[in-house]
PDB file of N, CA and C in Angstrom:
ATOM      1  N   MET N 235     -27.355 -58.533 -16.194  1.00  0.00           N
ATOM      2  CA  MET N 235     -26.464 -57.627 -15.490  1.00  0.00           C
ATOM      3  C   MET N 235     -26.216 -56.360 -16.311  1.00  0.00           C
ATOM      4  N   GLY N 236     -26.041 -56.523 -17.623  1.00  0.00           N
ATOM      5  CA  GLY N 236     -25.800 -55.373 -18.488  1.00  0.00           C
ATOM      6  C   GLY N 236     -26.975 -54.407 -18.492  1.00  0.00           C
ATOM      7  N   LEU N 237     -28.196 -54.953 -18.421  1.00  0.00           N
ATOM      8  CA  LEU N 237     -29.382 -54.109 -18.400  1.00  0.00           C
ATOM      9  C   LEU N 237     -29.421 -53.259 -17.135  1.00  0.00           C
ATOM     10  N   LEU N 238     -29.029 -53.835 -16.006  1.00  0.00           N
ATOM     11  CA  LEU N 238     -29.009 -53.079 -14.759  1.00  0.00           C
ATOM     12  C   LEU N 238     -28.001 -51.939 -14.815  1.00  0.00           C
ATOM     13  N   ILE N 239     -26.857 -52.199 -15.428  1.00  0.00           N
ATOM     14  CA  ILE N 239     -25.840 -51.155 -15.558  1.00  0.00           C
ATOM     15  C   ILE N 239     -26.358 -50.037 -16.452  1.00  0.00           C
ATOM     16  N   GLU N 240     -27.018 -50.392 -17.548  1.00  0.00           N
ATOM     17  CA  GLU N 240     -27.573 -49.380 -18.442  1.00  0.00           C
ATOM     18  C   GLU N 240     -28.649 -48.563 -17.745  1.00  0.00           C
ATOM     19  N   LEU N 241     -29.504 -49.221 -16.981  1.00  0.00           N
ATOM     20  CA  LEU N 241     -30.544 -48.497 -16.237  1.00  0.00           C
ATOM     21  C   LEU N 241     -29.933 -47.576 -15.189  1.00  0.00           C
ATOM     22  N   PHE N 242     -28.860 -48.029 -14.542  1.00  0.00           N
ATOM     23  CA  PHE N 242     -28.178 -47.199 -13.557  1.00  0.00           C
ATOM     24  C   PHE N 242     -27.625 -45.934 -14.219  1.00  0.00           C
ATOM     25  N   PHE N 243     -26.942 -46.086 -15.349  1.00  0.00           N
ATOM     26  CA  PHE N 243     -26.372 -44.925 -16.024  1.00  0.00           C
ATOM     27  C   PHE N 243     -27.463 -44.011 -16.584  1.00  0.00           C
ATOM     28  N   PHE N 244     -28.610 -44.582 -16.945  1.00  0.00           N
ATOM     29  CA  PHE N 244     -29.729 -43.751 -17.390  1.00  0.00           C
ATOM     30  C   PHE N 244     -30.279 -42.935 -16.227  1.00  0.00           C
ATOM     31  N   ALA N 245     -30.401 -43.545 -15.059  1.00  0.00           N
ATOM     32  CA  ALA N 245     -30.989 -42.881 -13.893  1.00  0.00           C
ATOM     33  C   ALA N 245     -30.016 -41.937 -13.195  1.00  0.00           C
ATOM     34  N   LEU N 246     -28.727 -42.065 -13.442  1.00  0.00           N
ATOM     35  CA  LEU N 246     -27.722 -41.280 -12.739  1.00  0.00           C
ATOM     36  C   LEU N 246     -27.936 -39.768 -12.838  1.00  0.00           C
ATOM     37  N   PRO N 247     -28.207 -39.183 -14.011  1.00  0.00           N
ATOM     38  CA  PRO N 247     -28.433 -37.732 -14.055  1.00  0.00           C
ATOM     39  C   PRO N 247     -29.654 -37.303 -13.247  1.00  0.00           C
ATOM     40  N   PHE N 248     -30.702 -38.119 -13.263  1.00  0.00           N
ATOM     41  CA  PHE N 248     -31.899 -37.790 -12.504  1.00  0.00           C
ATOM     42  C   PHE N 248     -31.623 -37.848 -11.008  1.00  0.00           C
ATOM     43  N   LEU N 249     -30.855 -38.834 -10.579  1.00  0.00           N
ATOM     44  CA  LEU N 249     -30.483 -38.938  -9.171  1.00  0.00           C
ATOM     45  C   LEU N 249     -29.587 -37.775  -8.753  1.00  0.00           C
ATOM     46  N   ALA N 250     -28.687 -37.365  -9.633  1.00  0.00           N
ATOM     47  CA  ALA N 250     -27.818 -36.226  -9.331  1.00  0.00           C
ATOM     48  C   ALA N 250     -28.644 -34.954  -9.193  1.00  0.00           C
ATOM     49  N   TYR N 251     -29.627 -34.758 -10.067  1.00  0.00           N
ATOM     50  CA  TYR N 251     -30.488 -33.578  -9.968  1.00  0.00           C
ATOM     51  C   TYR N 251     -31.313 -33.626  -8.689  1.00  0.00           C
ATOM     52  N   LEU N 252     -31.850 -34.784  -8.341  1.00  0.00           N
ATOM     53  CA  LEU N 252     -32.618 -34.917  -7.114  1.00  0.00           C
ATOM     54  C   LEU N 252     -31.758 -34.586  -5.896  1.00  0.00           C
ATOM     55  N   THR N 253     -30.525 -35.069  -5.892  1.00  0.00           N
ATOM     56  CA  THR N 253     -29.607 -34.761  -4.796  1.00  0.00           C
ATOM     57  C   THR N 253     -29.335 -33.261  -4.728  1.00  0.00           C
ATOM     58  N   TRP N 254     -29.080 -32.652  -5.872  1.00  0.00           N
ATOM     59  CA  TRP N 254     -28.838 -31.211  -5.928  1.00  0.00           C
ATOM     60  C   TRP N 254     -30.055 -30.461  -5.378  1.00  0.00           C
ATOM     61  N   TRP N 255     -31.228 -30.849  -5.791  1.00  0.00           N
ATOM     62  CA  TRP N 255     -32.460 -30.177  -5.385  1.00  0.00           C
ATOM     63  C   TRP N 255     -32.678 -30.304  -3.879  1.00  0.00           C
ATOM     64  N   ARG N 256     -32.436 -31.501  -3.355  1.00  0.00           N
ATOM     65  CA  ARG N 256     -32.637 -31.732  -1.917  1.00  0.00           C
ATOM     66  C   ARG N 256     -31.605 -30.960  -1.088  1.00  0.00           C
ATOM     67  N   LEU N 257     -30.351 -30.945  -1.510  1.00  0.00           N
ATOM     68  CA  LEU N 257     -29.310 -30.273  -0.745  1.00  0.00           C
ATOM     69  C   LEU N 257     -29.372 -28.749  -0.860  1.00  0.00           C
ATOM     70  N   SER N 258     -29.999 -28.252  -1.919  1.00  0.00           N
ATOM     71  CA  SER N 258     -30.090 -26.804  -2.078  1.00  0.00           C
ATOM     72  C   SER N 258     -31.220 -26.214  -1.252  1.00  0.00           C
ATOM     73  N   GLY N 259     -31.994 -27.036  -0.597  1.00  0.00           N
ATOM     74  CA  GLY N 259     -33.074 -26.544   0.243  1.00  0.00           C
ATOM     75  C   GLY N 259     -34.430 -26.675  -0.413  1.00  0.00           C
ATOM     76  N   SER N 260     -34.485 -26.979  -1.673  1.00  0.00           N
ATOM     77  CA  SER N 260     -35.707 -27.181  -2.456  1.00  0.00           C
ATOM     78  C   SER N 260     -36.722 -26.056  -2.259  1.00  0.00           C
ATOM     79  N   LYS N 261     -36.222 -24.831  -2.101  1.00  0.00           N
ATOM     80  CA  LYS N 261     -37.093 -23.673  -1.960  1.00  0.00           C
ATOM     81  C   LYS N 261     -36.974 -22.822  -3.208  1.00  0.00           C
ATOM     82  N   PRO N 262     -38.089 -22.269  -3.700  1.00  0.00           N
ATOM     83  CA  PRO N 262     -38.008 -21.406  -4.881  1.00  0.00           C
ATOM     84  C   PRO N 262     -37.106 -20.202  -4.603  1.00  0.00           C
ATOM     85  N   GLY N 263     -36.213 -19.933  -5.511  1.00  0.00           N
ATOM     86  CA  GLY N 263     -35.313 -18.795  -5.386  1.00  0.00           C
ATOM     87  C   GLY N 263     -34.119 -19.050  -4.494  1.00  0.00           C
ATOM     88  N   HIS N 264     -34.019 -20.222  -3.913  1.00  0.00           N
ATOM     89  CA  HIS N 264     -32.880 -20.546  -3.042  1.00  0.00           C
ATOM     90  C   HIS N 264     -31.742 -21.052  -3.908  1.00  0.00           C
ATOM     91  N   GLU N 265     -30.589 -20.447  -3.759  1.00  0.00           N
ATOM     92  CA  GLU N 265     -29.440 -20.838  -4.566  1.00  0.00           C
ATOM     93  C   GLU N 265     -28.673 -21.964  -3.887  1.00  0.00           C
ATOM     94  N   PRO N 266     -28.075 -22.852  -4.666  1.00  0.00           N
ATOM     95  CA  PRO N 266     -27.262 -23.912  -4.064  1.00  0.00           C
ATOM     96  C   PRO N 266     -26.010 -23.318  -3.405  1.00  0.00           C
ATOM     97  N   SER N 267     -25.485 -24.035  -2.436  1.00  0.00           N
ATOM     98  CA  SER N 267     -24.322 -23.535  -1.709  1.00  0.00           C
ATOM     99  C   SER N 267     -23.084 -23.513  -2.605  1.00  0.00           C
ATOM    100  N   ARG N 268     -22.064 -22.812  -2.142  1.00  0.00           N
ATOM    101  CA  ARG N 268     -20.824 -22.700  -2.921  1.00  0.00           C
ATOM    102  C   ARG N 268     -20.143 -24.046  -3.097  1.00  0.00           C
ATOM    103  N   TRP N 269     -20.184 -24.882  -2.070  1.00  0.00           N
ATOM    104  CA  TRP N 269     -19.502 -26.173  -2.194  1.00  0.00           C
ATOM    105  C   TRP N 269     -20.217 -27.078  -3.197  1.00  0.00           C
ATOM    106  N   MET N 270     -21.540 -26.936  -3.338  1.00  0.00           N
ATOM    107  CA  MET N 270     -22.247 -27.726  -4.353  1.00  0.00           C
ATOM    108  C   MET N 270     -21.855 -27.264  -5.759  1.00  0.00           C
ATOM    109  N   ILE N 271     -21.739 -25.957  -5.932  1.00  0.00           N
ATOM    110  CA  ILE N 271     -21.305 -25.430  -7.229  1.00  0.00           C
ATOM    111  C   ILE N 271     -19.871 -25.860  -7.505  1.00  0.00           C
ATOM    112  N   GLY N 272     -19.039 -25.838  -6.463  1.00  0.00           N
ATOM    113  CA  GLY N 272     -17.652 -26.293  -6.614  1.00  0.00           C
ATOM    114  C   GLY N 272     -17.575 -27.765  -6.999  1.00  0.00           C
ATOM    115  N   LEU N 273     -18.380 -28.598  -6.359  1.00  0.00           N
ATOM    116  CA  LEU N 273     -18.401 -30.025  -6.708  1.00  0.00           C
ATOM    117  C   LEU N 273     -18.877 -30.246  -8.139  1.00  0.00           C
ATOM    118  N   ALA N 274     -19.880 -29.479  -8.560  1.00  0.00           N
ATOM    119  CA  ALA N 274     -20.356 -29.593  -9.939  1.00  0.00           C
ATOM    120  C   ALA N 274     -19.254 -29.182 -10.917  1.00  0.00           C
ATOM    121  N   ALA N 275     -18.527 -28.117 -10.591  1.00  0.00           N
ATOM    122  CA  ALA N 275     -17.432 -27.671 -11.462  1.00  0.00           C
ATOM    123  C   ALA N 275     -16.328 -28.714 -11.531  1.00  0.00           C
ATOM    124  N   VAL N 276     -16.005 -29.325 -10.396  1.00  0.00           N
ATOM    125  CA  VAL N 276     -14.991 -30.386 -10.381  1.00  0.00           C
ATOM    126  C   VAL N 276     -15.452 -31.560 -11.241  1.00  0.00           C
ATOM    127  N   GLY N 277     -16.728 -31.902 -11.161  1.00  0.00           N
ATOM    128  CA  GLY N 277     -17.258 -32.987 -11.984  1.00  0.00           C
ATOM    129  C   GLY N 277     -17.158 -32.699 -13.473  1.00  0.00           C
ATOM    130  N   VAL N 278     -17.495 -31.472 -13.850  1.00  0.00           N
ATOM    131  CA  VAL N 278     -17.392 -31.086 -15.262  1.00  0.00           C
ATOM    132  C   VAL N 278     -15.940 -31.125 -15.723  1.00  0.00           C
ATOM    133  N   LEU N 279     -15.031 -30.620 -14.895  1.00  0.00           N
ATOM    134  CA  LEU N 279     -13.607 -30.639 -15.257  1.00  0.00           C
ATOM    135  C   LEU N 279     -13.075 -32.068 -15.371  1.00  0.00           C
ATOM    136  N   CYS N 280     -13.506 -32.951 -14.477  1.00  0.00           N
ATOM    137  CA  CYS N 280     -13.082 -34.354 -14.573  1.00  0.00           C
ATOM    138  C   CYS N 280     -13.597 -34.996 -15.851  1.00  0.00           C
ATOM    139  N   GLY N 281     -14.826 -34.688 -16.217  1.00  0.00           N
ATOM    140  CA  GLY N 281     -15.377 -35.216 -17.462  1.00  0.00           C
ATOM    141  C   GLY N 281     -14.620 -34.727 -18.684  1.00  0.00           C
ATOM    142  N   LEU N 282     -14.308 -33.442 -18.703  1.00  0.00           N
ATOM    143  CA  LEU N 282     -13.529 -32.891 -19.820  1.00  0.00           C
ATOM    144  C   LEU N 282     -12.131 -33.494 -19.876  1.00  0.00           C
ATOM    145  N   ALA N 283     -11.497 -33.631 -18.716  1.00  0.00           N
ATOM    146  CA  ALA N 283     -10.160 -34.217 -18.685  1.00  0.00           C
ATOM    147  C   ALA N 283     -10.183 -35.663 -19.178  1.00  0.00           C
ATOM    148  N   ALA N 284     -11.203 -36.416 -18.787  1.00  0.00           N
ATOM    149  CA  ALA N 284     -11.313 -37.806 -19.238  1.00  0.00           C
ATOM    150  C   ALA N 284     -11.531 -37.871 -20.745  1.00  0.00           C
ATOM    151  N   ALA N 285     -12.355 -36.971 -21.283  1.00  0.00           N
ATOM    152  CA  ALA N 285     -12.598 -36.963 -22.726  1.00  0.00           C
ATOM    153  C   ALA N 285     -11.326 -36.607 -23.498  1.00  0.00           C
ATOM    154  N   ILE N 286     -10.590 -35.633 -22.997  1.00  0.00           N
ATOM    155  CA  ILE N 286      -9.328 -35.247 -23.663  1.00  0.00           C
ATOM    156  C   ILE N 286      -8.312 -36.384 -23.583  1.00  0.00           C
ATOM    157  N   TYR N 287      -8.187 -36.996 -22.408  1.00  0.00           N
ATOM    158  CA  TYR N 287      -7.252 -38.116 -22.253  1.00  0.00           C
ATOM    159  C   TYR N 287      -7.619 -39.266 -23.195  1.00  0.00           C
ATOM    160  N   TYR N 288      -8.888 -39.593 -23.249  1.00  0.00           N
ATOM    161  CA  TYR N 288      -9.326 -40.682 -24.128  1.00  0.00           C
ATOM    162  C   TYR N 288      -9.035 -40.344 -25.586  1.00  0.00           C
ATOM    163  N   GLY N 289      -9.321 -39.119 -25.980  1.00  0.00           N
ATOM    164  CA  GLY N 289      -9.073 -38.717 -27.366  1.00  0.00           C
ATOM    165  C   GLY N 289      -7.597 -38.770 -27.725  1.00  0.00           C
ATOM    166  N   LEU N 290      -6.747 -38.352 -26.809  1.00  0.00           N
ATOM    167  CA  LEU N 290      -5.313 -38.378 -27.081  1.00  0.00           C
ATOM    168  C   LEU N 290      -4.742 -39.798 -27.033  1.00  0.00           C
ATOM    169  N   SER N 291      -5.290 -40.638 -26.161  1.00  0.00           N
ATOM    170  CA  SER N 291      -4.765 -42.001 -26.053  1.00  0.00           C
ATOM    171  C   SER N 291      -5.194 -42.871 -27.242  1.00  0.00           C
ATOM    172  N   ARG N 292      -6.283 -42.494 -27.904  1.00  0.00           N
ATOM    173  CA  ARG N 292      -6.766 -43.273 -29.041  1.00  0.00           C
ATOM    174  C   ARG N 292      -6.234 -42.753 -30.368  1.00  0.00           C
ATOM    175  N   SER N 293      -5.402 -41.733 -30.350  1.00  0.00           N
ATOM    176  CA  SER N 293      -4.891 -41.176 -31.597  1.00  0.00           C
ATOM    177  C   SER N 293      -3.939 -42.173 -32.259  1.00  0.00           C
ATOM    178  N   LEU N 294      -3.812 -42.026 -33.546  1.00  0.00           N
ATOM    179  CA  LEU N 294      -2.940 -42.926 -34.306  1.00  0.00           C
ATOM    180  C   LEU N 294      -1.481 -42.561 -34.069  1.00  0.00           C
ATOM    181  N   GLY N 295      -0.640 -43.566 -34.008  1.00  0.00           N
ATOM    182  CA  GLY N 295       0.781 -43.341 -33.820  1.00  0.00           C
ATOM    183  C   GLY N 295       1.455 -42.955 -35.134  1.00  0.00           C
ATOM    184  N   GLU N 296       2.741 -42.734 -35.057  1.00  0.00           N
ATOM    185  CA  GLU N 296       3.507 -42.378 -36.248  1.00  0.00           C
ATOM    186  C   GLU N 296       3.457 -43.502 -37.276  1.00  0.00           C
ATOM    187  N   GLY N 297       3.157 -43.162 -38.507  1.00  0.00           N
ATOM    188  CA  GLY N 297       3.186 -44.125 -39.591  1.00  0.00           C
ATOM    189  C   GLY N 297       1.953 -45.026 -39.680  1.00  0.00           C
ATOM    190  N   GLU N 298       1.045 -44.893 -38.743  1.00  0.00           N
ATOM    191  CA  GLU N 298      -0.168 -45.712 -38.803  1.00  0.00           C
ATOM    192  C   GLU N 298      -1.220 -44.998 -39.638  1.00  0.00           C
ATOM    193  N   ALA N 299      -1.941 -45.776 -40.414  1.00  0.00           N
ATOM    194  CA  ALA N 299      -3.009 -45.219 -41.228  1.00  0.00           C
ATOM    195  C   ALA N 299      -4.329 -45.854 -40.806  1.00  0.00           C
ATOM    196  N   TYR N 300      -5.403 -45.100 -40.895  1.00  0.00           N
ATOM    197  CA  TYR N 300      -6.718 -45.606 -40.550  1.00  0.00           C
ATOM    198  C   TYR N 300      -7.164 -46.624 -41.595  1.00  0.00           C
ATOM    199  N   VAL N 301      -7.592 -47.781 -41.136  1.00  0.00           N
ATOM    200  CA  VAL N 301      -8.110 -48.820 -42.024  1.00  0.00           C
ATOM    201  C   VAL N 301      -9.541 -49.099 -41.600  1.00  0.00           C
ATOM    202  N   PRO N 302     -10.514 -48.755 -42.439  1.00  0.00           N
ATOM    203  CA  PRO N 302     -11.909 -48.967 -42.045  1.00  0.00           C
ATOM    204  C   PRO N 302     -12.257 -50.457 -42.020  1.00  0.00           C
ATOM    205  N   ALA N 303     -13.285 -50.785 -41.249  1.00  0.00           N
ATOM    206  CA  ALA N 303     -13.761 -52.164 -41.194  1.00  0.00           C
ATOM    207  C   ALA N 303     -14.374 -52.535 -42.538  1.00  0.00           C
ATOM    208  N   ARG N 304     -14.328 -53.838 -42.867  1.00  0.00           N
ATOM    209  CA  ARG N 304     -14.901 -54.305 -44.131  1.00  0.00           C
ATOM    210  C   ARG N 304     -15.564 -55.659 -43.891  1.00  0.00           C
ATOM    211  N   ILE N 305     -16.458 -56.010 -44.773  1.00  0.00           N
ATOM    212  CA  ILE N 305     -17.167 -57.282 -44.655  1.00  0.00           C
ATOM    213  C   ILE N 305     -16.480 -58.309 -45.528  1.00  0.00           C
ATOM    214  N   GLU N 306     -16.048 -59.415 -44.895  1.00  0.00           N
ATOM    215  CA  GLU N 306     -15.420 -60.522 -45.618  1.00  0.00           C
ATOM    216  C   GLU N 306     -16.043 -61.817 -45.140  1.00  0.00           C
ATOM    217  N   SER N 307     -16.450 -62.655 -46.020  1.00  0.00           N
ATOM    218  CA  SER N 307     -16.999 -63.966 -45.698  1.00  0.00           C
ATOM    219  C   SER N 307     -18.169 -63.861 -44.687  1.00  0.00           C
ATOM    220  N   GLY N 308     -18.983 -62.853 -44.842  1.00  0.00           N
ATOM    221  CA  GLY N 308     -20.146 -62.708 -43.981  1.00  0.00           C
ATOM    222  C   GLY N 308     -19.855 -62.140 -42.605  1.00  0.00           C
ATOM    223  N   GLY N 309     -18.622 -61.725 -42.344  1.00  0.00           N
ATOM    224  CA  GLY N 309     -18.275 -61.150 -41.044  1.00  0.00           C
ATOM    225  C   GLY N 309     -17.538 -59.838 -41.211  1.00  0.00           C
ATOM    226  N   ILE N 310     -17.463 -59.100 -40.164  1.00  0.00           N
ATOM    227  CA  ILE N 310     -16.768 -57.812 -40.189  1.00  0.00           C
ATOM    228  C   ILE N 310     -15.320 -58.020 -39.799  1.00  0.00           C
ATOM    229  N   ARG N 311     -14.418 -57.528 -40.629  1.00  0.00           N
ATOM    230  CA  ARG N 311     -12.969 -57.653 -40.385  1.00  0.00           C
ATOM    231  C   ARG N 311     -12.356 -56.260 -40.340  1.00  0.00           C
ATOM    232  N   ARG N 312     -11.256 -56.171 -39.590  1.00  0.00           N
ATOM    233  CA  ARG N 312     -10.522 -54.910 -39.562  1.00  0.00           C
ATOM    234  C   ARG N 312      -9.290 -55.001 -40.397  1.00  0.00           C
TER     235      ARG N 312
END
């Protein structure tokens, strides 16, 4: 199941480009419509917002210090 998910995420950009190409008319010099550009911009903004949210939610709280992982008894410990 994990392999299928990885293959899906690998193929996703190619499928998105194929969709863009098909909806833009697939003609040389033909520009994509405004709503396609708007959807792409919304997608980029959602990605940036998710990255910022993740970065802020994973930040260390007050008084917490970073403790790197270490190897103890043949295993990795935090």
